[in-house]
Amino acid sequence: MEDSEKKVRKPKSSDYYEQLLQSEFNHKEFVGEFKYPLEAREIIVRKTSKLIKLKIRMTDTNNPDKEVLYKFIVAAYNYAYFDKSAALSAKQFFLSIAPRFVEWLNIAVVTNRFEILKEYEEYQFDKMSNHGGVSRLTSLKTLFCHALDKSIELHEALTSSELSYLYELRKTKASPNLNKTQISLASYFGSISWLRRDDVGIGHELYNVLASPNLTVKSLSLTASTVINVLAKYKQELHSFFKSEGVDFSLFLIPKNLSHTKKRKFVGSTIYRLLSAYHRMKTPSCVLKGALEVVLLSNSNNFKSFQFLLSALASKTQCDDLFTSQSQFKGEVSSVFCAGTCSQVMPGNLFSFEVLQQITLDKFSPPATVIEELMFSWLMASQCVQPFDIPKLTVGSFRLLKVGGKVRNIECEYFKGRAKVFHTTRSLSVSTLEGEALVSYLSLRKESEYLVEKRALVISNGVNSLVGTLYCLLTTRVLSNYLIEHHRKLDNIPLSMPRALISLIKNTGGYAGIEGGPYNGLLVEDASKPVATTNLTCPVTLFGFQAIKNSAVHAFSDPYTLNYLINKNSHSNQTEKRHYLNSENENWINSAGRITREVMLDLINNVYDLDFEDLNTKGKKEAVERFNSEFMSVTQSVSYKAGEMLSRLRIITGQNKGEINEVGVSALDSVEDTPKLSFLYVMDSAVVAWKMFNYLHEFKKHYKKLLSRNSEYLYKTVLPTVEWAEHTLSQLSKESQEAGQAIFENAIKNRVVVSVFHSI
């Protein structure tokens, strides 16, 4: 009875199973793309995870010129999708260019068949309101390269006249980009105007230093080199410390079966053991203290925890109070404390437990950390290595030059991907910080592996983020002292880059709201105080390789740096003149005095012929030697001498007595009693202004005579003085400038000549 009451299942029809099988078949079916014949007038690009389904329809088949261009588009598609030699980016490139061009071509009225690409360019300029900007024609011409040079399809199908037409169109020149500006460190920091503030930035004077490519790149290179060298010292010191304390590999081996809380307690207990051993030492070295600072940084879960842990280095008592005060059992490390301060993240950017495991081994071969990798890439960019080629460098890209069995110099020879040539960078002495850093970093790498992995430098407040780790590292006491010392030793250059990085990351990454802070030796006064940063315009990422490389080229292209005029900037001297010593690089060029700049560019471009490329090998070598012999005596001391004179400048007002020389400097004391770097006293008066105007006038008239008669005097004395005089004039009062200008113009009008260069 019950069985009869049960509902009987109705069997499925054959149609149902047929649809089910068809659906399964469709789901598993391979959807392929097929090569289109050149006569095809519709291209269907199937949908992918990154692209929507796209149809490219070519509708105007009555115009023979358009027919040729349609075939060109089909050939470019076939190359991008089916040629095995095509780049992986060729498909995306085709889809970004071809649909836009075909859409315009379908409706365009051709008035001049040879001007069709210029008409397309003008249409795109009008559409984007971008006249004088980037031309769409540049990328379209790349498709011509794909279809004509890298594929034989068009050559087999088109007539000779049709091919000639495409080649003629290919010769169409794209309009120059008049709005182009070079990315550099100066332009990057120049867009962050709040950095000039004293409360959140680095102050007005130090901010102005960032406009100098020479000083900025030197500071960046010094910073990167110092970080690499100091971290190498830290690893060696930790290795000796572990060996003396009997610390082995297992101490840093975190059991995988532990919970997150217990893993953090394991990390905290290990750190406590290391700190206790450190405090038992009678006279621990400063380097070991710095190394332990980095260990604490690498294993903290946030910036505030890192600040908190630093106090454990002060004394054994503070260390015990910090780690054991919250524990239920006396002398035991507190689980609560470790859970709130320690991190078990591996691998990290610095001295994570994985790195510490390698440091304990008897065969000392610690791996390179992510921070060292970043610093190395900055060093390579500062050596003018092309940004796209930096991730391709290996140990084999470097040559060690030995003298007497010892390594004396190091240089990099790499393959320039775009130019398809090998290029050699400047040779660096291993006695310099940069050379020492390169040798140190290469020793950490295997022969065949790439030295750099490309990373996005997003400015984040996470202590485990790359930029966040860099910020914390730069503010550690020992490393800060090293940076200050090395900047002071190298001509006492300003600490522009470390301080700019600290201030930028501090206020962009979210550290500004944290009271106190680690050692602030690199920060401006009171920079550790919390400030209101809600209205600050902050960049999302740090500067990239391109900005560093361009600034390095600007620095080494500086006319003051004449020993670099035989350039190793990975381009020819003609490129140097055309792209780096011109109006497109106005911000850099204007960092020199106006008159000085005009004179130096005139000498470089018109007096000295730097184009040795057309000479044979012997002639080129002799020409280079002759040129270098003329300029070897000229070094960067020209610009530094001008800067040194400016730093000694003191303007005097209300002074009516005193002798002044031909450039307006007052002699208040006897010459014998004047120290070498005493102040230069300048009276704020019309006579002084007139003397300076006259000195600059005489210089512009006679600099070529000075060059031919006494070139050393021109470069070492006159040019720095001109640079100094231009700046000093702007510091005088407006009344003195106007009165001095009037005296000068009156003298010129009456043909009164006051000679200042007696050697000619």
mmCIF file with all atom_site columns, C-alpha atoms in Angstrom, residues 72-204:
data_model
loop_
_atom_site.group_PDB
_atom_site.id
_atom_site.type_symbol
_atom_site.label_atom_id
_atom_site.label_alt_id
_atom_site.label_comp_id
_atom_site.label_asym_id
_atom_site.label_entity_id
_atom_site.label_seq_id
_atom_site.pdbx_PDB_ins_code
_atom_site.Cartn_x
_atom_site.Cartn_y
_atom_site.Cartn_z
_atom_site.occupancy
_atom_site.B_iso_or_equiv
_atom_site.pdbx_formal_charge
_atom_site.auth_seq_id
_atom_site.auth_comp_id
_atom_site.auth_asym_id
_atom_site.auth_atom_id
_atom_site.pdbx_PDB_model_num
ATOM 1   C CA . PHE A 1 72  ? 48.326 45.542 -43.364 1.00 0.00 ? 72  PHE A CA 1
ATOM 2   C CA . ILE A 1 73  ? 46.127 45.340 -40.225 1.00 0.00 ? 73  ILE A CA 1
ATOM 3   C CA . VAL A 1 74  ? 45.328 41.652 -40.864 1.00 0.00 ? 74  VAL A CA 1
ATOM 4   C CA . ALA A 1 75  ? 49.032 40.880 -41.349 1.00 0.00 ? 75  ALA A CA 1
ATOM 5   C CA . ALA A 1 76  ? 49.879 42.671 -38.090 1.00 0.00 ? 76  ALA A CA 1
ATOM 6   C CA . TYR A 1 77  ? 47.201 40.596 -36.306 1.00 0.00 ? 77  TYR A CA 1
ATOM 7   C CA . ASN A 1 78  ? 48.531 37.327 -37.729 1.00 0.00 ? 78  ASN A CA 1
ATOM 8   C CA . TYR A 1 79  ? 52.056 38.222 -36.610 1.00 0.00 ? 79  TYR A CA 1
ATOM 9   C CA . ALA A 1 80  ? 51.011 39.143 -33.064 1.00 0.00 ? 80  ALA A CA 1
ATOM 10  C CA . TYR A 1 81  ? 48.882 36.027 -32.524 1.00 0.00 ? 81  TYR A CA 1
ATOM 11  C CA . PHE A 1 82  ? 50.566 33.292 -34.572 1.00 0.00 ? 82  PHE A CA 1
ATOM 12  C CA . ASP A 1 83  ? 54.234 34.143 -35.096 1.00 0.00 ? 83  ASP A CA 1
ATOM 13  C CA . LYS A 1 84  ? 56.331 32.234 -32.554 1.00 0.00 ? 84  LYS A CA 1
ATOM 14  C CA . SER A 1 85  ? 58.983 34.956 -32.571 1.00 0.00 ? 85  SER A CA 1
ATOM 15  C CA . ALA A 1 86  ? 56.490 37.654 -31.529 1.00 0.00 ? 86  ALA A CA 1
ATOM 16  C CA . ALA A 1 87  ? 56.888 39.190 -28.094 1.00 0.00 ? 87  ALA A CA 1
ATOM 17  C CA . LEU A 1 88  ? 54.414 38.197 -25.391 1.00 0.00 ? 88  LEU A CA 1
ATOM 18  C CA . SER A 1 89  ? 53.194 41.782 -25.302 1.00 0.00 ? 89  SER A CA 1
ATOM 19  C CA . ALA A 1 90  ? 52.513 41.895 -29.065 1.00 0.00 ? 90  ALA A CA 1
ATOM 20  C CA . LYS A 1 91  ? 48.855 40.819 -28.687 1.00 0.00 ? 91  LYS A CA 1
ATOM 21  C CA . GLN A 1 92  ? 48.052 43.485 -26.128 1.00 0.00 ? 92  GLN A CA 1
ATOM 22  C CA . PHE A 1 93  ? 49.941 46.053 -28.189 1.00 0.00 ? 93  PHE A CA 1
ATOM 23  C CA . PHE A 1 94  ? 47.968 45.203 -31.332 1.00 0.00 ? 94  PHE A CA 1
ATOM 24  C CA . LEU A 1 95  ? 44.643 45.489 -29.509 1.00 0.00 ? 95  LEU A CA 1
ATOM 25  C CA . SER A 1 96  ? 45.609 48.867 -28.056 1.00 0.00 ? 96  SER A CA 1
ATOM 26  C CA . ILE A 1 97  ? 46.401 50.337 -31.502 1.00 0.00 ? 97  ILE A CA 1
ATOM 27  C CA . ALA A 1 98  ? 44.576 48.585 -34.358 1.00 0.00 ? 98  ALA A CA 1
ATOM 28  C CA . PRO A 1 99  ? 40.865 48.957 -33.358 1.00 0.00 ? 99  PRO A CA 1
ATOM 29  C CA . ARG A 1 100 ? 41.256 52.710 -32.877 1.00 0.00 ? 100 ARG A CA 1
ATOM 30  C CA . PHE A 1 101 ? 42.979 53.126 -36.252 1.00 0.00 ? 101 PHE A CA 1
ATOM 31  C CA . VAL A 1 102 ? 40.493 50.943 -38.160 1.00 0.00 ? 102 VAL A CA 1
ATOM 32  C CA . GLU A 1 103 ? 37.537 52.777 -36.614 1.00 0.00 ? 103 GLU A CA 1
ATOM 33  C CA . TRP A 1 104 ? 38.920 56.071 -37.939 1.00 0.00 ? 104 TRP A CA 1
ATOM 34  C CA . LEU A 1 105 ? 39.962 54.598 -41.290 1.00 0.00 ? 105 LEU A CA 1
ATOM 35  C CA . ASN A 1 106 ? 36.442 53.286 -42.000 1.00 0.00 ? 106 ASN A CA 1
ATOM 36  C CA . ILE A 1 107 ? 34.959 56.793 -42.031 1.00 0.00 ? 107 ILE A CA 1
ATOM 37  C CA . ALA A 1 108 ? 37.961 58.890 -43.078 1.00 0.00 ? 108 ALA A CA 1
ATOM 38  C CA . VAL A 1 109 ? 37.866 60.836 -46.342 1.00 0.00 ? 109 VAL A CA 1
ATOM 39  C CA . VAL A 1 110 ? 41.242 60.443 -48.036 1.00 0.00 ? 110 VAL A CA 1
ATOM 40  C CA . THR A 1 111 ? 42.355 63.678 -49.716 1.00 0.00 ? 111 THR A CA 1
ATOM 41  C CA . ASN A 1 112 ? 46.051 62.863 -50.009 1.00 0.00 ? 112 ASN A CA 1
ATOM 42  C CA . ARG A 1 113 ? 46.961 59.184 -49.963 1.00 0.00 ? 113 ARG A CA 1
ATOM 43  C CA . PHE A 1 114 ? 50.464 59.903 -48.681 1.00 0.00 ? 114 PHE A CA 1
ATOM 44  C CA . GLU A 1 115 ? 49.237 62.137 -45.843 1.00 0.00 ? 115 GLU A CA 1
ATOM 45  C CA . ILE A 1 116 ? 46.746 59.645 -44.450 1.00 0.00 ? 116 ILE A CA 1
ATOM 46  C CA . LEU A 1 117 ? 48.782 58.886 -41.317 1.00 0.00 ? 117 LEU A CA 1
ATOM 47  C CA . LYS A 1 118 ? 49.295 62.592 -40.575 1.00 0.00 ? 118 LYS A CA 1
ATOM 48  C CA . GLU A 1 119 ? 45.530 63.065 -40.860 1.00 0.00 ? 119 GLU A CA 1
ATOM 49  C CA . TYR A 1 120 ? 45.025 60.236 -38.375 1.00 0.00 ? 120 TYR A CA 1
ATOM 50  C CA . GLU A 1 121 ? 47.546 61.826 -36.028 1.00 0.00 ? 121 GLU A CA 1
ATOM 51  C CA . GLU A 1 122 ? 45.794 65.191 -36.245 1.00 0.00 ? 122 GLU A CA 1
ATOM 52  C CA . TYR A 1 123 ? 42.431 63.524 -35.592 1.00 0.00 ? 123 TYR A CA 1
ATOM 53  C CA . GLN A 1 124 ? 43.775 61.896 -32.426 1.00 0.00 ? 124 GLN A CA 1
ATOM 54  C CA . PHE A 1 125 ? 45.300 65.181 -31.250 1.00 0.00 ? 125 PHE A CA 1
ATOM 55  C CA . ASP A 1 126 ? 41.923 66.900 -31.703 1.00 0.00 ? 126 ASP A CA 1
ATOM 56  C CA . LYS A 1 127 ? 40.055 64.087 -30.000 1.00 0.00 ? 127 LYS A CA 1
ATOM 57  C CA . MET A 1 128 ? 42.345 64.016 -26.958 1.00 0.00 ? 128 MET A CA 1
ATOM 58  C CA . SER A 1 129 ? 42.951 67.806 -26.865 1.00 0.00 ? 129 SER A CA 1
ATOM 59  C CA . ASN A 1 130 ? 46.609 66.884 -26.693 1.00 0.00 ? 130 ASN A CA 1
ATOM 60  C CA . HIS A 1 131 ? 48.342 68.983 -29.343 1.00 0.00 ? 131 HIS A CA 1
ATOM 61  C CA . GLY A 1 132 ? 52.063 69.008 -28.675 1.00 0.00 ? 132 GLY A CA 1
ATOM 62  C CA . GLY A 1 133 ? 51.848 65.844 -26.572 1.00 0.00 ? 133 GLY A CA 1
ATOM 63  C CA . VAL A 1 134 ? 52.456 62.169 -27.277 1.00 0.00 ? 134 VAL A CA 1
ATOM 64  C CA . SER A 1 135 ? 51.575 61.203 -30.852 1.00 0.00 ? 135 SER A CA 1
ATOM 65  C CA . ARG A 1 136 ? 49.473 58.077 -31.547 1.00 0.00 ? 136 ARG A CA 1
ATOM 66  C CA . LEU A 1 137 ? 51.430 57.727 -34.762 1.00 0.00 ? 137 LEU A CA 1
ATOM 67  C CA . THR A 1 138 ? 54.520 56.507 -32.932 1.00 0.00 ? 138 THR A CA 1
ATOM 68  C CA . SER A 1 139 ? 52.871 53.302 -31.731 1.00 0.00 ? 139 SER A CA 1
ATOM 69  C CA . LEU A 1 140 ? 51.024 52.791 -35.037 1.00 0.00 ? 140 LEU A CA 1
ATOM 70  C CA . LYS A 1 141 ? 54.347 52.785 -36.885 1.00 0.00 ? 141 LYS A CA 1
ATOM 71  C CA . THR A 1 142 ? 55.439 49.881 -34.671 1.00 0.00 ? 142 THR A CA 1
ATOM 72  C CA . LEU A 1 143 ? 52.664 47.813 -36.290 1.00 0.00 ? 143 LEU A CA 1
ATOM 73  C CA . PHE A 1 144 ? 54.251 48.659 -39.657 1.00 0.00 ? 144 PHE A CA 1
ATOM 74  C CA . CYS A 1 145 ? 57.467 47.155 -38.322 1.00 0.00 ? 145 CYS A CA 1
ATOM 75  C CA . HIS A 1 146 ? 55.610 43.974 -37.281 1.00 0.00 ? 146 HIS A CA 1
ATOM 76  C CA . ALA A 1 147 ? 53.805 43.572 -40.614 1.00 0.00 ? 147 ALA A CA 1
ATOM 77  C CA . LEU A 1 148 ? 56.592 44.606 -43.003 1.00 0.00 ? 148 LEU A CA 1
ATOM 78  C CA . ASP A 1 149 ? 59.836 43.583 -41.295 1.00 0.00 ? 149 ASP A CA 1
ATOM 79  C CA . LYS A 1 150 ? 58.925 40.604 -39.140 1.00 0.00 ? 150 LYS A CA 1
ATOM 80  C CA . SER A 1 151 ? 56.437 38.897 -41.448 1.00 0.00 ? 151 SER A CA 1
ATOM 81  C CA . ILE A 1 152 ? 56.650 37.855 -45.110 1.00 0.00 ? 152 ILE A CA 1
ATOM 82  C CA . GLU A 1 153 ? 52.892 37.634 -45.573 1.00 0.00 ? 153 GLU A CA 1
ATOM 83  C CA . LEU A 1 154 ? 52.468 41.084 -47.129 1.00 0.00 ? 154 LEU A CA 1
ATOM 84  C CA . HIS A 1 155 ? 55.483 40.614 -49.393 1.00 0.00 ? 155 HIS A CA 1
ATOM 85  C CA . GLU A 1 156 ? 53.903 37.487 -50.885 1.00 0.00 ? 156 GLU A CA 1
ATOM 86  C CA . ALA A 1 157 ? 50.402 38.918 -51.373 1.00 0.00 ? 157 ALA A CA 1
ATOM 87  C CA . LEU A 1 158 ? 50.839 42.588 -52.349 1.00 0.00 ? 158 LEU A CA 1
ATOM 88  C CA . THR A 1 159 ? 52.062 44.056 -55.595 1.00 0.00 ? 159 THR A CA 1
ATOM 89  C CA . SER A 1 160 ? 55.289 46.061 -55.690 1.00 0.00 ? 160 SER A CA 1
ATOM 90  C CA . SER A 1 161 ? 53.370 49.346 -55.949 1.00 0.00 ? 161 SER A CA 1
ATOM 91  C CA . GLU A 1 162 ? 51.226 48.457 -52.917 1.00 0.00 ? 162 GLU A CA 1
ATOM 92  C CA . LEU A 1 163 ? 54.321 47.544 -50.908 1.00 0.00 ? 163 LEU A CA 1
ATOM 93  C CA . SER A 1 164 ? 56.007 50.780 -51.963 1.00 0.00 ? 164 SER A CA 1
ATOM 94  C CA . TYR A 1 165 ? 52.942 52.676 -50.765 1.00 0.00 ? 165 TYR A CA 1
ATOM 95  C CA . LEU A 1 166 ? 53.166 51.075 -47.302 1.00 0.00 ? 166 LEU A CA 1
ATOM 96  C CA . TYR A 1 167 ? 56.881 51.808 -47.105 1.00 0.00 ? 167 TYR A CA 1
ATOM 97  C CA . GLU A 1 168 ? 56.249 55.448 -48.010 1.00 0.00 ? 168 GLU A CA 1
ATOM 98  C CA . LEU A 1 169 ? 53.569 55.718 -45.337 1.00 0.00 ? 169 LEU A CA 1
ATOM 99  C CA . ARG A 1 170 ? 55.996 54.230 -42.862 1.00 0.00 ? 170 ARG A CA 1
ATOM 100 C CA . LYS A 1 171 ? 58.366 57.159 -43.461 1.00 0.00 ? 171 LYS A CA 1
ATOM 101 C CA . THR A 1 172 ? 55.758 59.576 -42.091 1.00 0.00 ? 172 THR A CA 1
ATOM 102 C CA . LYS A 1 173 ? 57.324 61.388 -39.151 1.00 0.00 ? 173 LYS A CA 1
ATOM 103 C CA . ALA A 1 174 ? 55.437 61.628 -35.890 1.00 0.00 ? 174 ALA A CA 1
ATOM 104 C CA . SER A 1 175 ? 55.060 65.077 -34.367 1.00 0.00 ? 175 SER A CA 1
ATOM 105 C CA . PRO A 1 176 ? 57.560 65.728 -31.568 1.00 0.00 ? 176 PRO A CA 1
ATOM 106 C CA . ASN A 1 177 ? 56.344 65.654 -28.008 1.00 0.00 ? 177 ASN A CA 1
ATOM 107 C CA . LEU A 1 178 ? 56.685 69.284 -26.945 1.00 0.00 ? 178 LEU A CA 1
ATOM 108 C CA . ASN A 1 179 ? 55.260 68.549 -23.495 1.00 0.00 ? 179 ASN A CA 1
ATOM 109 C CA . LYS A 1 180 ? 57.848 65.898 -22.687 1.00 0.00 ? 180 LYS A CA 1
ATOM 110 C CA . THR A 1 181 ? 59.636 66.163 -19.375 1.00 0.00 ? 181 THR A CA 1
ATOM 111 C CA . GLN A 1 182 ? 62.284 63.833 -18.063 1.00 0.00 ? 182 GLN A CA 1
ATOM 112 C CA . ILE A 1 183 ? 61.605 61.877 -14.906 1.00 0.00 ? 183 ILE A CA 1
ATOM 113 C CA . SER A 1 184 ? 64.344 62.571 -12.389 1.00 0.00 ? 184 SER A CA 1
ATOM 114 C CA . LEU A 1 185 ? 64.909 62.720 -8.663  1.00 0.00 ? 185 LEU A CA 1
ATOM 115 C CA . ALA A 1 186 ? 64.639 66.507 -8.893  1.00 0.00 ? 186 ALA A CA 1
ATOM 116 C CA . SER A 1 187 ? 61.231 66.329 -10.590 1.00 0.00 ? 187 SER A CA 1
ATOM 117 C CA . TYR A 1 188 ? 60.056 63.619 -8.153  1.00 0.00 ? 188 TYR A CA 1
ATOM 118 C CA . PHE A 1 189 ? 60.934 65.568 -5.024  1.00 0.00 ? 189 PHE A CA 1
ATOM 119 C CA . GLY A 1 190 ? 60.031 68.851 -6.702  1.00 0.00 ? 190 GLY A CA 1
ATOM 120 C CA . SER A 1 191 ? 56.406 67.720 -6.825  1.00 0.00 ? 191 SER A CA 1
ATOM 121 C CA . ILE A 1 192 ? 56.415 67.157 -3.042  1.00 0.00 ? 192 ILE A CA 1
ATOM 122 C CA . SER A 1 193 ? 56.457 70.790 -1.996  1.00 0.00 ? 193 SER A CA 1
ATOM 123 C CA . TRP A 1 194 ? 55.727 70.135 1.688   1.00 0.00 ? 194 TRP A CA 1
ATOM 124 C CA . LEU A 1 195 ? 59.196 68.610 2.082   1.00 0.00 ? 195 LEU A CA 1
ATOM 125 C CA . ARG A 1 196 ? 60.588 72.160 2.287   1.00 0.00 ? 196 ARG A CA 1
ATOM 126 C CA . ARG A 1 197 ? 58.658 72.709 5.524   1.00 0.00 ? 197 ARG A CA 1
ATOM 127 C CA . ASP A 1 198 ? 60.562 72.531 8.807   1.00 0.00 ? 198 ASP A CA 1
ATOM 128 C CA . ASP A 1 199 ? 57.831 70.714 10.758  1.00 0.00 ? 199 ASP A CA 1
ATOM 129 C CA . VAL A 1 200 ? 57.170 67.760 8.454   1.00 0.00 ? 200 VAL A CA 1
ATOM 130 C CA . GLY A 1 201 ? 59.894 68.077 5.823   1.00 0.00 ? 201 GLY A CA 1
ATOM 131 C CA . ILE A 1 202 ? 63.635 68.605 5.669   1.00 0.00 ? 202 ILE A CA 1
ATOM 132 C CA . GLY A 1 203 ? 63.764 72.397 5.648   1.00 0.00 ? 203 GLY A CA 1
ATOM 133 C CA . HIS A 1 204 ? 64.181 74.935 2.878   1.00 0.00 ? 204 HIS A CA 1
#
